[in-house]
Amino acid sequence: VNQIDWSHLVGMRVVEGSMFYGVGTLNSVILPHSVEQIKASAFALCSGLSTISLPYHLVAIGDWAFANCTSLRTIVCPTPIVPQVGYLAFQGVNTSAVEVQVLESVLPLYENDADWGCFHLKGDAFTGISVGEHHDLQVCRRYGNVEIVSPIAIKSVAIYAYNGTMLRQERIDNMQAIIELSATDHCIV
């Protein structure tokens, strides 16, 4: 196995611990946007891994998840919230040589984060990403007072997606979104 593209998978929430531990031939991974957690040692000792596309809904990266991925050079991280990084998650990785592409709107949050600030960070608009109808902006509901500045090509926003949140600003450019009835029900706009 040298490439994994799981971008088409729907409903996968967790990359289990040690799932690809020691698969040295693995060089590229695209995770589905529904994944919220990468558990401990999931990609540890994948010495050939050079590129990983992290999911839109990622909340946490487990301990030693990417430890000793010595070829890692690019991380695509389109999450609007800085993922928590576990103990020694990137041990043995030359973080200053790894470019991490993040949403331009949250670049300062990554720069000021103790775990992410040591990477070579680059703001990106991610205009080519298609989140799809099963990947609405539920992150707003989970994290409350979130400013959503997203040029991502969202196909639809599910009913009650922003229910009970404090939605301050929604700017979704260059897209045709279908916002169903009650999608912003009970939001403070």
XYZ file of N, CA and C in Angstrom:
567
model
N 0.854 -1.176 0.000
C 0.000 0.000 0.000
C 0.897 1.235 0.000
N 0.692 2.132 -1.007
C 1.459 3.375 -0.971
C 0.579 4.626 -0.957
N -0.673 4.496 -1.372
C -1.585 5.635 -1.313
C -2.942 5.193 -0.792
N -3.532 6.044 0.047
C -4.874 5.786 0.557
C -5.694 7.040 0.307
N -6.822 6.864 -0.378
C -7.746 7.968 -0.604
C -9.108 7.538 -0.090
N -9.433 7.983 1.104
C -10.715 7.661 1.723
C -11.667 8.847 1.676
N -11.397 9.811 0.807
C -12.205 11.029 0.752
C -13.674 10.749 0.462
N -13.973 9.640 -0.184
C -15.349 9.289 -0.546
C -16.130 8.616 0.585
N -15.456 8.198 1.643
C -16.139 7.504 2.735
C -16.997 8.472 3.550
N -18.152 7.993 3.947
C -19.080 8.804 4.742
C -19.315 8.101 6.072
N -19.277 8.838 7.156
C -19.621 8.285 8.461
C -18.462 7.769 9.289
N -17.269 7.702 8.730
C -16.108 7.259 9.509
C -15.720 8.371 10.472
N -15.710 8.100 11.764
C -15.430 9.126 12.773
C -14.036 9.019 13.386
N -13.429 7.835 13.344
C -12.160 7.616 14.045
C -11.209 6.808 13.172
N -9.936 7.223 13.158
C -8.867 6.389 12.618
C -8.296 5.690 13.843
N -8.476 4.404 13.914
C -8.107 3.636 15.104
C -6.605 3.635 15.366
N -6.237 3.440 16.615
C -4.849 3.386 17.036
C -4.082 2.283 16.330
N -2.877 2.596 15.918
C -1.958 1.668 15.254
C -2.493 1.099 13.944
N -3.496 1.748 13.364
C -4.117 1.231 12.143
C -3.102 1.021 11.018
N -2.178 1.967 10.852
C -1.166 1.850 9.792
C 0.247 1.834 10.380
N 0.358 1.484 11.623
C 1.637 1.476 12.326
C 2.696 0.728 11.515
N 3.793 1.420 11.210
C 4.939 0.788 10.571
C 4.789 0.461 9.102
N 3.766 0.959 8.422
C 3.623 0.705 6.981
C 4.543 1.688 6.250
N 5.791 1.292 6.092
C 6.825 2.159 5.533
C 6.620 2.532 4.082
N 5.825 1.775 3.333
C 5.590 2.068 1.919
C 4.503 3.109 1.699
N 3.745 3.427 2.737
C 2.665 4.396 2.635
C 3.249 5.793 2.430
N 2.843 6.491 1.334
C 3.399 7.830 1.101
C 2.359 8.944 1.034
N 1.085 8.604 0.853
C 0.058 9.631 0.737
C -1.260 9.139 1.320
N -1.898 9.990 2.140
C -3.170 9.619 2.767
C -4.138 10.794 2.662
N -5.359 10.496 2.224
C -6.452 11.466 2.244
C -7.547 10.854 3.103
N -7.838 11.486 4.226
C -8.853 10.981 5.151
C -10.215 11.597 4.838
N -11.293 10.886 5.134
C -12.625 11.454 4.906
C -12.892 12.613 5.858
N -13.662 13.593 5.403
C -13.910 14.789 6.207
C -14.727 14.522 7.465
N -15.339 13.361 7.555
C -16.155 13.032 8.732
C -15.319 12.615 9.943
N -14.049 12.292 9.747
C -13.189 11.833 10.849
C -12.957 12.967 11.843
N -13.192 12.666 13.111
C -13.013 13.636 14.188
C -11.769 13.362 15.028
N -11.276 12.121 14.987
C -10.157 11.768 15.853
C -9.227 10.774 15.154
N -7.926 11.024 15.301
C -6.897 10.085 14.877
C -6.275 9.580 16.164
N -6.421 8.301 16.436
C -5.973 7.750 17.726
C -4.470 7.480 17.759
N -4.003 7.094 18.923
C -2.578 6.895 19.208
C -1.907 5.968 18.204
N -0.755 6.398 17.747
C 0.132 5.625 16.873
C -0.506 5.193 15.556
N -1.571 5.845 15.141
C -2.287 5.443 13.918
C -1.368 5.368 12.703
N -0.440 6.317 12.568
C 0.477 6.344 11.425
C 1.938 6.317 11.881
N 2.190 5.975 13.122
C 3.556 5.953 13.640
C 4.430 5.014 12.820
N 5.671 5.420 12.633
C 6.675 4.651 11.893
C 6.312 4.410 10.431
N 5.465 5.271 9.864
C 5.209 5.235 8.417
C 6.286 6.123 7.792
N 7.480 5.584 7.685
C 8.660 6.368 7.304
C 8.575 6.943 5.893
N 7.743 6.396 5.035
C 7.599 6.914 3.675
C 6.493 7.942 3.520
N 5.692 8.154 4.569
C 4.552 9.075 4.482
C 5.048 10.508 4.272
N 4.705 11.086 3.114
C 5.146 12.454 2.817
C 4.004 13.459 2.833
N 2.768 13.003 2.560
C 1.623 13.910 2.478
C 0.417 13.309 3.175
N -0.240 14.119 4.002
C -1.483 13.689 4.644
C -2.496 14.822 4.529
N -3.699 14.475 4.089
C -4.806 15.429 4.063
C -5.718 15.095 5.227
N -5.696 15.969 6.219
C -6.493 15.759 7.422
C -7.948 16.142 7.159
N -8.872 15.590 7.936
C -10.291 15.844 7.708
C -10.773 17.191 8.230
N -11.822 17.673 7.624
C -12.426 18.950 7.966
C -12.924 18.992 9.409
N -13.440 17.876 9.903
C -14.031 17.837 11.246
C -13.056 17.364 12.328
N -11.765 17.277 12.012
C -10.788 16.757 12.974
C -10.735 17.604 14.237
N -10.824 16.930 15.372
C -10.778 17.584 16.685
C -9.492 17.238 17.418
N -9.019 15.982 17.278
C -7.867 15.546 18.070
C -6.985 14.559 17.311
N -5.687 14.721 17.532
C -4.672 13.802 17.021
C -4.051 13.145 18.241
N -4.079 11.833 18.285
C -3.636 11.096 19.459
C -2.132 11.059 19.671
N -1.745 10.567 20.836
C -0.329 10.421 21.199
C 0.399 9.591 20.144
N 1.560 10.032 19.753
C 2.452 9.341 18.811
C 1.793 9.037 17.461
N 0.703 9.709 17.117
C -0.049 9.401 15.891
C 0.826 9.424 14.640
N 1.752 10.379 14.548
C 2.630 10.489 13.383
C 4.103 10.402 13.789
N 4.378 9.778 14.910
C 5.753 9.667 15.399
C 6.625 8.942 14.387
N 7.785 9.513 14.144
C 8.794 8.949 13.249
C 8.323 8.789 11.811
N 7.443 9.669 11.389
C 7.094 9.780 9.963
C 8.123 10.740 9.371
N 9.314 10.248 9.172
C 10.477 11.071 8.849
C 10.440 11.699 7.460
N 9.583 11.217 6.569
C 9.473 11.794 5.221
C 8.352 12.818 5.105
N 7.630 13.061 6.191
C 6.482 13.952 6.148
C 6.908 15.365 5.731
N 6.267 15.893 4.662
C 6.595 17.218 4.150
C 5.369 18.117 3.970
N 4.166 17.511 3.851
C 2.967 18.322 3.629
C 1.799 17.781 4.440
N 1.141 18.696 5.174
C -0.093 18.376 5.876
C -1.138 19.381 5.411
N -2.237 18.870 4.884
C -3.353 19.722 4.484
C -4.364 19.636 5.616
N -4.675 20.782 6.209
C -5.516 20.802 7.408
C -6.594 21.882 7.287
N -7.732 21.566 6.604
C -8.765 22.573 6.353
C -9.752 22.772 7.497
N -9.367 22.429 8.713
C -10.285 22.534 9.846
C -10.418 23.979 10.320
N -11.629 24.413 10.637
C -11.807 25.773 11.129
C -11.444 25.922 12.607
N -11.146 24.813 13.254
C -10.764 24.809 14.665
C -9.444 24.054 14.794
N -8.502 24.593 15.524
C -7.185 23.972 15.665
C -7.327 22.631 16.396
N -6.937 21.526 15.744
C -7.042 20.212 16.407
C -6.067 20.092 17.572
N -6.516 19.439 18.621
C -5.657 19.153 19.769
C -4.632 18.104 19.354
N -3.399 18.295 19.764
C -2.312 17.380 19.404
C -1.865 16.642 20.656
N -1.851 15.313 20.590
C -1.472 14.481 21.715
C 0.030 14.456 21.971
N 0.389 13.793 23.046
C 1.770 13.676 23.508
C 2.657 13.071 22.417
N 3.710 13.792 22.054
C 4.706 13.351 21.079
C 4.093 12.870 19.761
N 2.991 13.488 19.374
C 2.286 13.082 18.152
C 3.173 13.177 16.913
N 4.108 14.122 16.912
C 4.996 14.300 15.761
C 6.467 14.093 16.145
N 6.729 13.260 17.139
C 8.102 12.981 17.564
C 8.886 12.397 16.385
N 10.102 12.881 16.194
C 10.950 12.369 15.121
C 10.651 12.984 13.758
N 9.704 13.919 13.705
C 9.374 14.612 12.456
C 10.062 15.972 12.485
N 10.724 16.331 11.393
C 11.355 17.649 11.282
C 10.252 18.660 10.975
N 9.583 19.150 12.011
C 8.391 19.981 11.838
C 8.663 21.277 11.064
N 9.850 21.822 11.181
C 10.150 23.065 10.456
C 10.223 22.838 8.945
N 10.387 21.592 8.531
C 10.436 21.255 7.107
C 9.078 20.804 6.569
N 8.060 20.770 7.428
C 6.729 20.324 7.025
C 5.836 21.536 6.798
N 5.295 21.641 5.579
C 4.345 22.717 5.286
C 2.951 22.251 5.694
N 2.306 23.056 6.541
C 0.934 22.772 6.960
C 0.039 23.841 6.345
N -0.864 23.390 5.476
C -1.797 24.297 4.813
C -3.075 24.368 5.638
N -3.395 25.573 6.113
C -4.575 25.788 6.956
C -5.446 26.880 6.335
N -6.683 26.974 6.791
C -7.558 28.042 6.341
C -6.941 29.392 6.685
N -6.941 30.314 5.724
C -6.372 31.639 5.959
C -6.984 32.311 7.180
N -8.287 32.118 7.367
C -8.993 32.792 8.452
C -8.561 32.335 9.844
N -7.967 31.155 9.955
C -7.542 30.657 11.267
C -6.026 30.522 11.381
N -5.301 30.999 10.383
C -3.838 30.924 10.407
C -3.249 31.486 11.705
N -3.705 32.638 12.225
C -3.143 33.148 13.483
C -3.341 32.196 14.667
N -4.436 31.458 14.686
C -4.664 30.496 15.772
C -3.625 29.379 15.741
N -3.292 28.896 14.544
C -2.266 27.865 14.402
C -0.895 28.420 14.763
N -0.614 29.654 14.328
C 0.689 30.268 14.613
C 0.926 30.428 16.110
N -0.130 30.682 16.859
C -0.014 30.892 18.307
C -0.197 29.616 19.120
N -0.411 28.491 18.465
C -0.597 27.228 19.162
C 0.766 26.578 19.420
N 0.968 26.082 20.624
C 2.262 25.488 21.008
C 2.633 24.290 20.139
N 1.653 23.497 19.747
C 1.949 22.290 18.958
C 2.089 22.587 17.468
N 1.280 23.471 16.932
C 1.280 23.739 15.496
C 2.240 24.857 15.101
N 2.587 25.719 16.022
C 3.430 26.870 15.707
C 4.826 26.529 15.223
N 5.304 25.326 15.482
C 6.651 24.926 15.071
C 6.714 24.441 13.617
N 5.554 24.292 12.976
C 5.508 23.876 11.574
C 5.653 25.095 10.668
N 5.933 24.840 9.385
C 5.922 25.894 8.369
C 4.463 26.046 7.939
N 3.785 27.073 8.457
C 2.354 27.254 8.245
C 2.082 28.137 7.037
N 1.044 27.759 6.285
C 0.663 28.505 5.095
C -0.852 28.621 5.047
N -1.362 29.851 4.903
C -2.801 30.073 4.763
C -3.258 29.726 3.364
N -4.413 29.111 3.251
C -4.939 28.671 1.965
C -6.447 28.857 1.981
N -7.027 29.095 0.817
C -8.479 29.294 0.719
C -9.228 27.975 0.547
N -8.546 26.910 0.132
C -9.162 25.593 -0.072
C -10.401 25.659 -0.955
N -10.340 26.405 -2.020
C -11.507 26.544 -2.891
C -11.814 25.270 -3.668
N -10.882 24.347 -3.745
C -11.125 23.128 -4.503
C -11.714 21.989 -3.705
N -11.908 22.154 -2.415
C -12.419 21.074 -1.582
C -13.927 21.000 -1.685
N -14.448 19.815 -1.838
C -15.892 19.620 -1.853
C -16.268 18.806 -0.630
N -16.902 19.457 0.318
C -17.245 18.783 1.558
C -18.415 17.835 1.350
N -19.375 18.233 0.554
C -20.486 17.349 0.231
C -21.631 17.431 1.207
N -22.751 16.867 0.803
C -23.972 17.030 1.569
C -23.964 16.329 2.916
N -23.139 15.326 3.108
C -23.112 14.611 4.377
C -22.135 15.228 5.365
N -21.483 16.290 4.958
C -20.479 16.921 5.807
C -20.848 18.373 6.029
N -21.956 18.620 6.717
C -22.387 19.984 6.953
C -21.492 20.626 8.012
N -21.813 21.830 8.382
C -20.972 22.552 9.324
C -21.383 22.283 10.763
N -21.448 21.014 11.152
C -21.821 20.634 12.502
C -20.817 21.141 13.526
N -19.615 21.463 13.072
C -18.589 21.975 13.971
C -19.088 23.216 14.704
N -19.936 23.993 14.055
C -20.507 25.182 14.688
C -21.333 24.791 15.900
N -22.121 23.741 15.778
C -22.969 23.294 16.877
C -22.129 22.788 18.031
N -21.045 22.081 17.756
C -20.232 21.509 18.817
C -19.412 22.549 19.558
N -18.992 23.592 18.881
C -18.054 24.510 19.502
C -18.627 25.885 19.822
N -19.908 26.056 19.590
C -20.544 27.292 20.010
C -20.141 28.513 19.228
N -19.560 29.477 19.882
C -19.304 30.795 19.323
C -18.171 30.754 18.293
N -18.487 30.353 17.068
C -17.498 30.161 16.024
C -17.813 31.066 14.851
N -16.814 31.758 14.336
C -16.996 32.521 13.115
C -16.707 31.581 11.957
N -17.669 31.436 11.073
C -17.478 30.557 9.923
C -17.153 31.418 8.720
N -15.961 31.266 8.205
C -15.527 31.951 7.008
C -15.048 30.841 6.100
N -15.925 30.380 5.232
C -15.622 29.158 4.506
C -15.940 29.261 3.027
N -14.913 29.237 2.167
C -15.146 29.205 0.738
C -15.324 27.776 0.228
N -15.403 26.832 1.128
C -15.494 25.431 0.754
C -16.794 25.155 0.023
N -16.731 24.357 -0.996
C -17.889 24.058 -1.831
C -18.833 23.094 -1.128
N -19.684 23.636 -0.306
C -20.631 22.819 0.440
C -21.862 22.627 -0.420
N -22.333 21.405 -0.547
C -23.495 21.141 -1.377
C -24.789 21.476 -0.661
N -24.853 21.240 0.621
C -26.041 21.606 1.368
C -25.699 21.722 2.840
N -26.561 22.411 3.562
C -26.402 22.514 5.004
C -27.625 21.840 5.608
N -27.401 20.848 6.433
C -28.497 20.039 6.959
C -29.414 20.835 7.866
N -30.621 20.350 7.993
C -31.608 20.990 8.853
C -31.082 21.017 10.290
N -31.247 22.106 10.963
C -30.789 22.344 12.334
C -29.258 22.360 12.481
N -28.526 22.553 11.399
C -27.059 22.529 11.478
C -26.518 23.575 12.447
N -27.151 24.741 12.516
C -26.658 25.794 13.396
C -27.553 25.992 14.612
N -28.419 25.076 14.878
C -29.397 25.184 15.957
C -28.708 25.445 17.300
N -29.092 26.523 17.959
C -28.576 26.814 19.295
C -27.194 27.411 19.344
N -26.638 27.837 18.200
C -25.289 28.393 18.199
C -25.331 29.909 18.176
N -24.177 30.508 18.394
C -24.043 31.956 18.258
C -23.287 32.214 16.962
N -23.978 32.132 15.846
C -23.374 32.300 14.532
C -23.167 33.784 14.265
N -21.941 34.237 14.313
C -21.656 35.657 14.152
C -21.582 36.057 12.687
N -20.972 35.225 11.862
C -20.820 35.587 10.473
C -20.749 34.323 9.646
N -21.454 34.341 8.544
C -21.350 33.230 7.603
C -21.047 33.833 6.250
N -19.919 33.479 5.708
C -19.513 33.990 4.402
C -19.071 32.791 3.576
N -19.956 32.323 2.757
C -19.652 31.166 1.920
C -19.642 31.667 0.484
N -18.451 31.826 -0.074
C -18.280 32.418 -1.387
C -18.263 31.370 -2.494
N -18.654 31.816 -3.680
C -18.535 31.028 -4.905
C -19.147 29.639 -4.798
N -20.347 29.563 -4.337
C -20.996 28.268 -4.229
C -22.488 28.416 -4.381
N -23.157 27.305 -4.590
C -24.608 27.272 -4.625
C -25.048 26.350 -3.504
N -25.288 26.928 -2.341
C -25.676 26.118 -1.185
C -27.188 26.026 -1.128
N -27.673 24.896 -0.730
C -29.095 24.709 -0.475
C -29.235 24.704 1.031
N -29.769 25.775 1.564
C -29.930 25.846 3.004
C -31.368 25.484 3.314
N -31.537 24.331 3.929
C -32.870 23.820 4.201
C -33.576 24.630 5.278
N -34.875 24.518 5.308
C -35.698 25.201 6.285
C -35.199 24.917 7.697
N -35.085 25.931 8.482
C -34.650 25.868 9.882
C -33.167 25.617 10.073
N -32.360 25.748 9.050
C -30.911 25.503 9.204
C -30.279 26.458 10.188
N -30.802 27.681 10.282
C -30.228 28.630 11.233
C -31.179 28.892 12.396
N -32.074 27.985 12.669
C -33.051 28.107 13.737
C -32.363 28.334 15.086
N -32.809 29.314 15.819
C -32.308 29.637 17.159
C -30.868 30.130 17.183
N -30.352 30.625 16.062
C -29.015 31.207 16.066
C -29.099 32.677 16.425
N -28.047 33.178 17.022
C -27.927 34.605 17.276
C -27.049 35.150 16.176
N -27.640 35.854 15.225
C -26.901 36.336 14.054
C -26.546 37.793 14.236
